[in-house]
JSON list of C-alpha atoms in Angstrom, two decimals:
[
{"chain": "A", "resi": 124, "resn": "GLY", "atom": "CA", "xyz": [-8.71, 2.30, -14.57]},
{"chain": "A", "resi": 125, "resn": "ASP", "atom": "CA", "xyz": [-9.41, 1.00, -11.34]},
{"chain": "A", "resi": 126, "resn": "SER", "atom": "CA", "xyz": [-9.61, 3.89, -8.49]},
{"chain": "A", "resi": 127, "resn": "VAL", "atom": "CA", "xyz": [-10.63, 4.29, -4.75]},
{"chain": "A", "resi": 128, "resn": "THR", "atom": "CA", "xyz": [-12.12, 7.05, -3.53]},
{"chain": "A", "resi": 129, "resn": "GLN", "atom": "CA", "xyz": [-12.04, 7.74, 0.58]},
{"chain": "A", "resi": 130, "resn": "MET", "atom": "CA", "xyz": [-13.10, 10.74, 2.73]},
{"chain": "A", "resi": 131, "resn": "GLU", "atom": "CA", "xyz": [-10.99, 13.42, 3.29]},
{"chain": "A", "resi": 132, "resn": "GLY", "atom": "CA", "xyz": [-9.45, 13.87, 6.87]},
{"chain": "A", "resi": 133, "resn": "PRO", "atom": "CA", "xyz": [-8.29, 14.69, 9.14]},
{"chain": "A", "resi": 134, "resn": "VAL", "atom": "CA", "xyz": [-11.14, 13.22, 11.53]},
{"chain": "A", "resi": 135, "resn": "THR", "atom": "CA", "xyz": [-10.86, 13.99, 15.02]},
{"chain": "A", "resi": 136, "resn": "LEU", "atom": "CA", "xyz": [-12.94, 12.06, 17.38]},
{"chain": "A", "resi": 137, "resn": "SER", "atom": "CA", "xyz": [-13.24, 11.51, 21.55]},
{"chain": "A", "resi": 138, "resn": "GLU", "atom": "CA", "xyz": [-12.47, 8.26, 22.88]},
{"chain": "A", "resi": 139, "resn": "GLU", "atom": "CA", "xyz": [-15.44, 5.78, 22.76]},
{"chain": "A", "resi": 140, "resn": "ALA", "atom": "CA", "xyz": [-16.95, 7.79, 19.65]},
{"chain": "A", "resi": 141, "resn": "PHE", "atom": "CA", "xyz": [-18.28, 5.79, 16.72]},
{"chain": "A", "resi": 142, "resn": "LEU", "atom": "CA", "xyz": [-16.36, 5.84, 13.41]},
{"chain": "A", "resi": 143, "resn": "THR", "atom": "CA", "xyz": [-17.28, 6.00, 9.90]},
{"chain": "A", "resi": 144, "resn": "ILE", "atom": "CA", "xyz": [-14.56, 6.09, 7.02]},
{"chain": "A", "resi": 145, "resn": "ASN", "atom": "CA", "xyz": [-16.13, 6.08, 3.76]},
{"chain": "A", "resi": 146, "resn": "CYS", "atom": "CA", "xyz": [-14.60, 4.64, 0.78]},
{"chain": "A", "resi": 147, "resn": "THR", "atom": "CA", "xyz": [-16.21, 3.84, -2.71]},
{"chain": "A", "resi": 148, "resn": "TYR", "atom": "CA", "xyz": [-14.18, 2.22, -5.72]},
{"chain": "A", "resi": 149, "resn": "THR", "atom": "CA", "xyz": [-14.39, 1.80, -9.48]},
{"chain": "A", "resi": 150, "resn": "ALA", "atom": "CA", "xyz": [-13.08, -1.28, -10.96]},
{"chain": "A", "resi": 151, "resn": "THR", "atom": "CA", "xyz": [-13.56, -3.30, -14.22]},
{"chain": "A", "resi": 152, "resn": "GLY", "atom": "CA", "xyz": [-13.45, -6.51, -12.56]},
{"chain": "A", "resi": 153, "resn": "TYR", "atom": "CA", "xyz": [-14.16, -8.27, -9.25]},
{"chain": "A", "resi": 154, "resn": "PRO", "atom": "CA", "xyz": [-11.50, -6.70, -6.80]},
{"chain": "A", "resi": 155, "resn": "SER", "atom": "CA", "xyz": [-10.65, -7.74, -3.52]},
{"chain": "A", "resi": 156, "resn": "LEU", "atom": "CA", "xyz": [-11.04, -4.77, -0.88]},
{"chain": "A", "resi": 157, "resn": "PHE", "atom": "CA", "xyz": [-8.65, -3.90, 1.68]},
{"chain": "A", "resi": 158, "resn": "TRP", "atom": "CA", "xyz": [-8.06, -1.56, 4.64]},
{"chain": "A", "resi": 159, "resn": "TYR", "atom": "CA", "xyz": [-4.58, -0.92, 5.41]},
{"chain": "A", "resi": 160, "resn": "VAL", "atom": "CA", "xyz": [-3.56, 1.19, 8.60]},
{"chain": "A", "resi": 161, "resn": "GLN", "atom": "CA", "xyz": [-0.40, 3.24, 8.92]},
{"chain": "A", "resi": 162, "resn": "TYR", "atom": "CA", "xyz": [0.30, 4.14, 13.05]},
{"chain": "A", "resi": 163, "resn": "PRO", "atom": "CA", "xyz": [2.83, 6.84, 13.71]},
{"chain": "A", "resi": 164, "resn": "GLY", "atom": "CA", "xyz": [6.41, 6.05, 12.89]},
{"chain": "A", "resi": 165, "resn": "GLU", "atom": "CA", "xyz": [5.34, 2.56, 11.29]},
{"chain": "A", "resi": 166, "resn": "GLY", "atom": "CA", "xyz": [4.88, 0.80, 8.28]},
{"chain": "A", "resi": 167, "resn": "LEU", "atom": "CA", "xyz": [1.59, -0.33, 6.32]},
{"chain": "A", "resi": 168, "resn": "GLN", "atom": "CA", "xyz": [-0.22, -3.11, 8.21]},
{"chain": "A", "resi": 169, "resn": "LEU", "atom": "CA", "xyz": [-3.20, -4.96, 6.78]},
{"chain": "A", "resi": 170, "resn": "LEU", "atom": "CA", "xyz": [-6.37, -4.11, 9.11]},
{"chain": "A", "resi": 171, "resn": "LEU", "atom": "CA", "xyz": [-9.14, -6.10, 7.35]},
{"chain": "A", "resi": 172, "resn": "LYS", "atom": "CA", "xyz": [-9.87, -7.42, 3.85]},
{"chain": "A", "resi": 173, "resn": "ALA", "atom": "CA", "xyz": [-12.99, -8.96, 1.77]},
{"chain": "A", "resi": 174, "resn": "THR", "atom": "CA", "xyz": [-12.46, -10.59, -1.38]},
{"chain": "A", "resi": 175, "resn": "LYS", "atom": "CA", "xyz": [-16.05, -10.98, -2.65]},
{"chain": "A", "resi": 176, "resn": "ALA", "atom": "CA", "xyz": [-19.50, -9.21, -2.49]},
{"chain": "A", "resi": 177, "resn": "ASP", "atom": "CA", "xyz": [-21.11, -9.28, 1.10]},
{"chain": "A", "resi": 178, "resn": "ASP", "atom": "CA", "xyz": [-18.10, -10.45, 2.70]},
{"chain": "A", "resi": 179, "resn": "LYS", "atom": "CA", "xyz": [-17.42, -8.62, 6.17]},
{"chain": "A", "resi": 180, "resn": "GLY", "atom": "CA", "xyz": [-13.65, -8.08, 7.14]},
{"chain": "A", "resi": 181, "resn": "SER", "atom": "CA", "xyz": [-13.20, -7.52, 10.70]},
{"chain": "A", "resi": 182, "resn": "ASN", "atom": "CA", "xyz": [-10.20, -7.18, 12.94]},
{"chain": "A", "resi": 183, "resn": "LYS", "atom": "CA", "xyz": [-9.51, -5.28, 16.21]},
{"chain": "A", "resi": 184, "resn": "GLY", "atom": "CA", "xyz": [-12.86, -4.22, 16.40]},
{"chain": "A", "resi": 185, "resn": "PHE", "atom": "CA", "xyz": [-12.99, -2.87, 12.98]},
{"chain": "A", "resi": 186, "resn": "GLU", "atom": "CA", "xyz": [-15.51, -4.03, 10.37]},
{"chain": "A", "resi": 187, "resn": "ALA", "atom": "CA", "xyz": [-16.34, -3.22, 6.60]},
{"chain": "A", "resi": 188, "resn": "THR", "atom": "CA", "xyz": [-18.66, -5.06, 4.51]},
{"chain": "A", "resi": 189, "resn": "TYR", "atom": "CA", "xyz": [-18.01, -5.31, 0.47]},
{"chain": "A", "resi": 190, "resn": "ARG", "atom": "CA", "xyz": [-21.21, -3.80, -0.80]},
{"chain": "A", "resi": 191, "resn": "LYS", "atom": "CA", "xyz": [-21.12, -4.45, -4.83]},
{"chain": "A", "resi": 192, "resn": "GLU", "atom": "CA", "xyz": [-24.27, -2.75, -5.51]},
{"chain": "A", "resi": 193, "resn": "THR", "atom": "CA", "xyz": [-22.82, 0.50, -3.88]},
{"chain": "A", "resi": 194, "resn": "THR", "atom": "CA", "xyz": [-19.51, -0.35, -4.64]},
{"chain": "A", "resi": 195, "resn": "SER", "atom": "CA", "xyz": [-18.40, 0.69, -1.17]},
{"chain": "A", "resi": 196, "resn": "PHE", "atom": "CA", "xyz": [-16.32, -0.78, 1.81]},
{"chain": "A", "resi": 197, "resn": "HIS", "atom": "CA", "xyz": [-16.90, 1.59, 4.48]},
{"chain": "A", "resi": 198, "resn": "LEU", "atom": "CA", "xyz": [-15.01, 1.33, 7.59]},
{"chain": "A", "resi": 199, "resn": "GLU", "atom": "CA", "xyz": [-16.46, 1.33, 11.01]},
{"chain": "A", "resi": 200, "resn": "LYS", "atom": "CA", "xyz": [-15.78, 0.71, 14.62]},
{"chain": "A", "resi": 201, "resn": "GLY", "atom": "CA", "xyz": [-18.27, 1.46, 17.45]},
{"chain": "A", "resi": 202, "resn": "SER", "atom": "CA", "xyz": [-15.70, 2.57, 20.23]},
{"chain": "A", "resi": 203, "resn": "VAL", "atom": "CA", "xyz": [-12.44, 4.06, 19.21]},
{"chain": "A", "resi": 204, "resn": "GLN", "atom": "CA", "xyz": [-9.34, 4.43, 21.58]},
{"chain": "A", "resi": 205, "resn": "VAL", "atom": "CA", "xyz": [-6.79, 6.85, 21.56]},
{"chain": "A", "resi": 206, "resn": "SER", "atom": "CA", "xyz": [-4.58, 3.89, 20.29]},
{"chain": "A", "resi": 207, "resn": "ASP", "atom": "CA", "xyz": [-6.56, 3.84, 16.86]},
{"chain": "A", "resi": 208, "resn": "SER", "atom": "CA", "xyz": [-4.86, 7.47, 16.13]},
{"chain": "A", "resi": 209, "resn": "ALA", "atom": "CA", "xyz": [-3.41, 6.52, 12.54]},
{"chain": "A", "resi": 210, "resn": "VAL", "atom": "CA", "xyz": [-3.52, 7.10, 9.05]},
{"chain": "A", "resi": 211, "resn": "TYR", "atom": "CA", "xyz": [-6.33, 4.59, 7.35]},
{"chain": "A", "resi": 212, "resn": "PHE", "atom": "CA", "xyz": [-6.00, 3.42, 3.61]},
{"chain": "A", "resi": 213, "resn": "CYS", "atom": "CA", "xyz": [-8.70, 1.67, 1.59]},
{"chain": "A", "resi": 214, "resn": "ALA", "atom": "CA", "xyz": [-7.29, -0.01, -1.28]},
{"chain": "A", "resi": 215, "resn": "LEU", "atom": "CA", "xyz": [-8.17, -2.45, -3.75]},
{"chain": "A", "resi": 216, "resn": "SER", "atom": "CA", "xyz": [-6.34, -5.30, -6.07]},
{"chain": "A", "resi": 217, "resn": "ASP", "atom": "CA", "xyz": [-7.80, -6.74, -9.18]},
{"chain": "A", "resi": 218, "resn": "LEU", "atom": "CA", "xyz": [-5.87, -9.44, -10.73]},
{"chain": "A", "resi": 219, "resn": "ASN", "atom": "CA", "xyz": [-4.74, -8.59, -14.29]},
{"chain": "A", "resi": 220, "resn": "MET", "atom": "CA", "xyz": [-3.32, -10.21, -17.00]},
{"chain": "A", "resi": 221, "resn": "SER", "atom": "CA", "xyz": [0.35, -10.39, -15.99]},
{"chain": "A", "resi": 222, "resn": "GLY", "atom": "CA", "xyz": [-0.65, -11.93, -12.82]},
{"chain": "A", "resi": 223, "resn": "SER", "atom": "CA", "xyz": [-0.14, -8.81, -10.84]},
{"chain": "A", "resi": 224, "resn": "GLU", "atom": "CA", "xyz": [-2.38, -8.09, -7.69]},
{"chain": "A", "resi": 225, "resn": "LYS", "atom": "CA", "xyz": [-1.32, -4.61, -7.50]},
{"chain": "A", "resi": 226, "resn": "LEU", "atom": "CA", "xyz": [-2.78, -2.38, -4.83]},
{"chain": "A", "resi": 227, "resn": "VAL", "atom": "CA", "xyz": [-4.65, 0.82, -5.93]},
{"chain": "A", "resi": 228, "resn": "PHE", "atom": "CA", "xyz": [-4.79, 3.12, -2.71]},
{"chain": "A", "resi": 229, "resn": "GLY", "atom": "CA", "xyz": [-7.13, 5.98, -1.61]},
{"chain": "A", "resi": 230, "resn": "LYS", "atom": "CA", "xyz": [-5.67, 8.86, -0.41]},
{"chain": "A", "resi": 231, "resn": "GLY", "atom": "CA", "xyz": [-5.78, 8.03, 3.06]},
{"chain": "A", "resi": 232, "resn": "THR", "atom": "CA", "xyz": [-7.73, 9.67, 6.29]},
{"chain": "A", "resi": 233, "resn": "LYS", "atom": "CA", "xyz": [-5.78, 10.81, 9.18]},
{"chain": "A", "resi": 234, "resn": "LEU", "atom": "CA", "xyz": [-7.61, 10.05, 12.46]},
{"chain": "A", "resi": 235, "resn": "THR", "atom": "CA", "xyz": [-6.81, 11.47, 15.92]},
{"chain": "A", "resi": 236, "resn": "VAL", "atom": "CA", "xyz": [-8.68, 10.15, 18.99]},
{"chain": "A", "resi": 237, "resn": "ASN", "atom": "CA", "xyz": [-8.63, 12.30, 21.93]},
{"chain": "A", "resi": 238, "resn": "PRO", "atom": "CA", "xyz": [-8.63, 10.98, 25.47]},
{"chain": "B", "resi": 262, "resn": "GLY", "atom": "CA", "xyz": [9.21, -14.85, 11.52]},
{"chain": "B", "resi": 263, "resn": "ALA", "atom": "CA", "xyz": [11.14, -12.10, 9.78]},
{"chain": "B", "resi": 264, "resn": "GLY", "atom": "CA", "xyz": [9.22, -9.48, 8.02]},
{"chain": "B", "resi": 265, "resn": "VAL", "atom": "CA", "xyz": [9.87, -7.54, 4.94]},
{"chain": "B", "resi": 266, "resn": "SER", "atom": "CA", "xyz": [13.10, -5.53, 5.42]},
{"chain": "B", "resi": 267, "resn": "GLN", "atom": "CA", "xyz": [14.35, -2.33, 3.33]},
{"chain": "B", "resi": 268, "resn": "SER", "atom": "CA", "xyz": [17.52, -0.53, 3.46]},
{"chain": "B", "resi": 269, "resn": "PRO", "atom": "CA", "xyz": [18.76, 1.80, 3.68]},
{"chain": "B", "resi": 270, "resn": "SER", "atom": "CA", "xyz": [16.22, 3.32, 6.07]},
{"chain": "B", "resi": 271, "resn": "ASN", "atom": "CA", "xyz": [17.07, 6.74, 4.94]},
{"chain": "B", "resi": 272, "resn": "LYS", "atom": "CA", "xyz": [18.61, 8.19, 1.99]},
{"chain": "B", "resi": 273, "resn": "VAL", "atom": "CA", "xyz": [19.68, 11.64, 1.23]},
{"chain": "B", "resi": 274, "resn": "THR", "atom": "CA", "xyz": [21.38, 12.50, -1.81]},
{"chain": "B", "resi": 275, "resn": "GLU", "atom": "CA", "xyz": [21.98, 15.23, -4.60]},
{"chain": "B", "resi": 276, "resn": "LYS", "atom": "CA", "xyz": [20.11, 15.79, -7.68]},
{"chain": "B", "resi": 277, "resn": "GLY", "atom": "CA", "xyz": [21.67, 14.00, -10.65]},
{"chain": "B", "resi": 278, "resn": "LYS", "atom": "CA", "xyz": [23.09, 11.23, -8.50]},
{"chain": "B", "resi": 279, "resn": "ASP", "atom": "CA", "xyz": [21.93, 7.67, -9.01]},
{"chain": "B", "resi": 280, "resn": "VAL", "atom": "CA", "xyz": [20.49, 5.63, -5.87]},
{"chain": "B", "resi": 281, "resn": "GLU", "atom": "CA", "xyz": [19.65, 2.01, -5.02]},
{"chain": "B", "resi": 282, "resn": "LEU", "atom": "CA", "xyz": [17.22, 0.81, -2.65]},
{"chain": "B", "resi": 283, "resn": "ARG", "atom": "CA", "xyz": [16.97, -2.79, -1.49]},
{"chain": "B", "resi": 284, "resn": "CYS", "atom": "CA", "xyz": [13.91, -4.98, -0.42]},
{"chain": "B", "resi": 285, "resn": "ASP", "atom": "CA", "xyz": [14.46, -8.25, 1.10]},
{"chain": "B", "resi": 286, "resn": "PRO", "atom": "CA", "xyz": [10.98, -9.68, 1.05]},
{"chain": "B", "resi": 287, "resn": "ILE", "atom": "CA", "xyz": [9.44, -12.56, 3.15]},
{"chain": "B", "resi": 288, "resn": "SER", "atom": "CA", "xyz": [10.99, -15.90, 2.79]},
{"chain": "B", "resi": 289, "resn": "GLY", "atom": "CA", "xyz": [9.08, -18.03, 0.44]},
{"chain": "B", "resi": 290, "resn": "HIS", "atom": "CA", "xyz": [7.04, -15.08, -0.99]},
{"chain": "B", "resi": 291, "resn": "THR", "atom": "CA", "xyz": [7.33, -15.25, -4.67]},
{"chain": "B", "resi": 292, "resn": "ALA", "atom": "CA", "xyz": [5.32, -11.82, -5.61]},
{"chain": "B", "resi": 293, "resn": "LEU", "atom": "CA", "xyz": [7.06, -8.51, -5.05]},
{"chain": "B", "resi": 294, "resn": "TYR", "atom": "CA", "xyz": [5.94, -5.19, -5.36]},
{"chain": "B", "resi": 295, "resn": "TRP", "atom": "CA", "xyz": [7.40, -1.65, -5.04]},
{"chain": "B", "resi": 296, "resn": "TYR", "atom": "CA", "xyz": [5.20, 1.20, -4.24]},
{"chain": "B", "resi": 297, "resn": "ARG", "atom": "CA", "xyz": [5.91, 5.13, -3.58]},
{"chain": "B", "resi": 298, "resn": "GLN", "atom": "CA", "xyz": [4.40, 7.29, -1.22]},
{"chain": "B", "resi": 299, "resn": "SER", "atom": "CA", "xyz": [4.54, 10.91, -1.47]},
{"chain": "B", "resi": 300, "resn": "LEU", "atom": "CA", "xyz": [2.73, 14.03, -0.23]},
{"chain": "B", "resi": 301, "resn": "GLY", "atom": "CA", "xyz": [1.36, 14.96, -3.33]},
{"chain": "B", "resi": 302, "resn": "GLN", "atom": "CA", "xyz": [0.68, 11.80, -5.27]},
{"chain": "B", "resi": 303, "resn": "GLY", "atom": "CA", "xyz": [-0.38, 9.19, -2.33]},
{"chain": "B", "resi": 304, "resn": "LEU", "atom": "CA", "xyz": [0.65, 5.79, -2.53]},
{"chain": "B", "resi": 305, "resn": "GLU", "atom": "CA", "xyz": [1.24, 4.56, -6.02]},
{"chain": "B", "resi": 306, "resn": "PHE", "atom": "CA", "xyz": [2.37, 1.20, -7.46]},
{"chain": "B", "resi": 307, "resn": "LEU", "atom": "CA", "xyz": [5.59, 1.03, -9.33]},
{"chain": "B", "resi": 308, "resn": "ILE", "atom": "CA", "xyz": [6.64, -2.50, -10.41]},
{"chain": "B", "resi": 309, "resn": "TYR", "atom": "CA", "xyz": [5.52, -6.20, -9.81]},
{"chain": "B", "resi": 310, "resn": "PHE", "atom": "CA", "xyz": [7.90, -9.02, -9.77]},
{"chain": "B", "resi": 311, "resn": "GLN", "atom": "CA", "xyz": [6.70, -12.76, -10.04]},
{"chain": "B", "resi": 312, "resn": "GLY", "atom": "CA", "xyz": [10.11, -14.82, -8.84]},
{"chain": "B", "resi": 313, "resn": "ASN", "atom": "CA", "xyz": [12.76, -12.90, -11.15]},
{"chain": "B", "resi": 314, "resn": "SER", "atom": "CA", "xyz": [10.56, -11.52, -13.89]},
{"chain": "B", "resi": 315, "resn": "ALA", "atom": "CA", "xyz": [8.91, -8.29, -13.67]},
{"chain": "B", "resi": 316, "resn": "PRO", "atom": "CA", "xyz": [5.43, -8.77, -15.82]},
{"chain": "B", "resi": 317, "resn": "ASP", "atom": "CA", "xyz": [4.08, -5.32, -14.82]},
{"chain": "B", "resi": 318, "resn": "LYS", "atom": "CA", "xyz": [6.19, -2.32, -14.96]},
{"chain": "B", "resi": 319, "resn": "SER", "atom": "CA", "xyz": [3.23, 0.09, -15.65]},
{"chain": "B", "resi": 320, "resn": "GLY", "atom": "CA", "xyz": [3.78, 2.29, -12.77]},
{"chain": "B", "resi": 321, "resn": "LEU", "atom": "CA", "xyz": [7.40, 3.21, -13.30]},
{"chain": "B", "resi": 322, "resn": "PRO", "atom": "CA", "xyz": [7.08, 7.17, -13.89]},
{"chain": "B", "resi": 323, "resn": "SER", "atom": "CA", "xyz": [10.02, 7.31, -16.45]},
{"chain": "B", "resi": 324, "resn": "ASP", "atom": "CA", "xyz": [13.10, 5.14, -17.93]},
{"chain": "B", "resi": 325, "resn": "ARG", "atom": "CA", "xyz": [15.52, 6.56, -15.09]},
{"chain": "B", "resi": 326, "resn": "PHE", "atom": "CA", "xyz": [13.76, 3.99, -12.75]},
{"chain": "B", "resi": 327, "resn": "SER", "atom": "CA", "xyz": [14.60, 0.30, -12.95]},
{"chain": "B", "resi": 328, "resn": "ALA", "atom": "CA", "xyz": [14.28, -2.55, -10.83]},
{"chain": "B", "resi": 329, "resn": "GLU", "atom": "CA", "xyz": [15.78, -6.19, -10.62]},
{"chain": "B", "resi": 330, "resn": "ARG", "atom": "CA", "xyz": [15.21, -9.19, -8.57]},
{"chain": "B", "resi": 331, "resn": "THR", "atom": "CA", "xyz": [17.84, -11.90, -8.04]},
{"chain": "B", "resi": 332, "resn": "GLY", "atom": "CA", "xyz": [17.21, -15.46, -6.64]},
{"chain": "B", "resi": 333, "resn": "GLY", "atom": "CA", "xyz": [13.64, -14.79, -6.51]},
{"chain": "B", "resi": 334, "resn": "SER", "atom": "CA", "xyz": [14.29, -13.00, -3.22]},
{"chain": "B", "resi": 335, "resn": "VAL", "atom": "CA", "xyz": [16.25, -9.69, -2.87]},
{"chain": "B", "resi": 336, "resn": "SER", "atom": "CA", "xyz": [14.98, -6.84, -5.36]},
{"chain": "B", "resi": 337, "resn": "THR", "atom": "CA", "xyz": [16.85, -3.49, -6.18]},
{"chain": "B", "resi": 338, "resn": "LEU", "atom": "CA", "xyz": [15.19, -0.35, -7.26]},
{"chain": "B", "resi": 339, "resn": "THR", "atom": "CA", "xyz": [17.58, 2.02, -8.81]},
{"chain": "B", "resi": 340, "resn": "ILE", "atom": "CA", "xyz": [16.84, 5.65, -9.71]},
{"chain": "B", "resi": 341, "resn": "GLN", "atom": "CA", "xyz": [19.25, 7.28, -12.06]},
{"chain": "B", "resi": 342, "resn": "ARG", "atom": "CA", "xyz": [19.90, 10.90, -12.25]},
{"chain": "B", "resi": 343, "resn": "THR", "atom": "CA", "xyz": [17.77, 11.61, -9.41]},
{"chain": "B", "resi": 344, "resn": "GLN", "atom": "CA", "xyz": [15.25, 14.87, -9.53]},
{"chain": "B", "resi": 345, "resn": "GLN", "atom": "CA", "xyz": [13.71, 16.86, -6.44]},
{"chain": "B", "resi": 346, "resn": "GLU", "atom": "CA", "xyz": [10.33, 15.30, -7.58]},
{"chain": "B", "resi": 347, "resn": "ASP", "atom": "CA", "xyz": [11.63, 11.66, -6.64]},
{"chain": "B", "resi": 348, "resn": "SER", "atom": "CA", "xyz": [11.53, 12.67, -3.11]},
{"chain": "B", "resi": 349, "resn": "ALA", "atom": "CA", "xyz": [9.24, 10.10, -1.42]},
{"chain": "B", "resi": 350, "resn": "VAL", "atom": "CA", "xyz": [9.17, 7.03, 0.59]},
{"chain": "B", "resi": 351, "resn": "TYR", "atom": "CA", "xyz": [9.60, 4.05, -1.21]},
{"chain": "B", "resi": 352, "resn": "LEU", "atom": "CA", "xyz": [7.61, 0.75, -0.09]},
{"chain": "B", "resi": 353, "resn": "CYS", "atom": "CA", "xyz": [8.26, -2.70, -0.88]},
{"chain": "B", "resi": 354, "resn": "ALA", "atom": "CA", "xyz": [5.65, -5.45, -0.22]},
{"chain": "B", "resi": 355, "resn": "SER", "atom": "CA", "xyz": [5.74, -9.23, -0.65]},
{"chain": "B", "resi": 356, "resn": "SER", "atom": "CA", "xyz": [3.34, -11.98, -0.80]},
{"chain": "B", "resi": 357, "resn": "THR", "atom": "CA", "xyz": [2.08, -15.40, -2.07]},
{"chain": "B", "resi": 358, "resn": "PRO", "atom": "CA", "xyz": [0.14, -15.00, -5.17]},
{"chain": "B", "resi": 359, "resn": "SER", "atom": "CA", "xyz": [-3.28, -16.26, -5.66]},
{"chain": "B", "resi": 360, "resn": "GLY", "atom": "CA", "xyz": [-3.56, -20.20, -6.50]},
{"chain": "B", "resi": 361, "resn": "THR", "atom": "CA", "xyz": [-1.01, -21.07, -4.27]},
{"chain": "B", "resi": 362, "resn": "GLY", "atom": "CA", "xyz": [-2.82, -22.08, -1.19]},
{"chain": "B", "resi": 363, "resn": "GLY", "atom": "CA", "xyz": [-0.99, -19.18, 0.98]},
{"chain": "B", "resi": 364, "resn": "SER", "atom": "CA", "xyz": [-2.50, -15.86, 2.24]},
{"chain": "B", "resi": 365, "resn": "THR", "atom": "CA", "xyz": [-3.63, -14.83, -0.94]},
{"chain": "B", "resi": 366, "resn": "ASP", "atom": "CA", "xyz": [-4.18, -11.15, -1.80]},
{"chain": "B", "resi": 367, "resn": "THR", "atom": "CA", "xyz": [-2.62, -10.17, 1.39]},
{"chain": "B", "resi": 368, "resn": "GLN", "atom": "CA", "xyz": [0.69, -7.91, 0.67]},
{"chain": "B", "resi": 369, "resn": "TYR", "atom": "CA", "xyz": [3.02, -7.44, 3.79]},
{"chain": "B", "resi": 370, "resn": "PHE", "atom": "CA", "xyz": [4.74, -4.07, 3.65]},
{"chain": "B", "resi": 371, "resn": "GLY", "atom": "CA", "xyz": [8.34, -3.19, 4.76]},
{"chain": "B", "resi": 372, "resn": "PRO", "atom": "CA", "xyz": [9.18, -0.11, 6.66]},
{"chain": "B", "resi": 373, "resn": "GLY", "atom": "CA", "xyz": [10.26, 1.65, 3.57]},
{"chain": "B", "resi": 374, "resn": "THR", "atom": "CA", "xyz": [13.10, 3.97, 2.47]},
{"chain": "B", "resi": 375, "resn": "ARG", "atom": "CA", "xyz": [12.83, 7.65, 2.81]},
{"chain": "B", "resi": 376, "resn": "LEU", "atom": "CA", "xyz": [14.78, 9.34, -0.22]},
{"chain": "B", "resi": 377, "resn": "THR", "atom": "CA", "xyz": [15.28, 13.00, -0.17]},
{"chain": "B", "resi": 378, "resn": "VAL", "atom": "CA", "xyz": [16.67, 14.43, -3.14]},
{"chain": "B", "resi": 379, "resn": "LEU", "atom": "CA", "xyz": [18.33, 17.85, -2.68]}
]
């Protein structure tokens, strides 16, 4: 079945450092790819998404490019802030016969940014 | 506008008791999903509703778990004879399905219900 593998955390960075969180996927079809973020004490929020190969999703300075050839969707940010401290989840959805677009998540990567 | 809401926010119960968890999706969202977030298993899909029907129940872990949706809106997840391994945060999400011209594929999550089974 479909699966998502993302780098294990925790990741600790200093403010203004460069961030990369690796994510690779396995899917039988042509999935959409997502990064969700969970800030401390809050619910899951969509950070960015890409629905087809070579699409780049971006939001709040974060970017990820859908790479079909390497089945990857790595999250990057050029200069992290303390407020970016959160748990980041890579996910995919693939439309199935039932019409479900259920999300398959990676295990999450906890990011801590120190001032 | 209002987002997805869930109640209760926290539920503590004794092993063997039944519990009901409620989800109010975003108005107009016809697709509704339940997920479970636990330390050991991460985030797992449970069930998908389109309107009031549930064409994908493949994630329900046992027959102690059931869910219904009425009026194309509110959904209730019921766990019978709770076990300690049911302890988790239960998340609900809603979306506008592909092809309807809305924000396809984006699922909006509620704050979750933290279930603790003693």
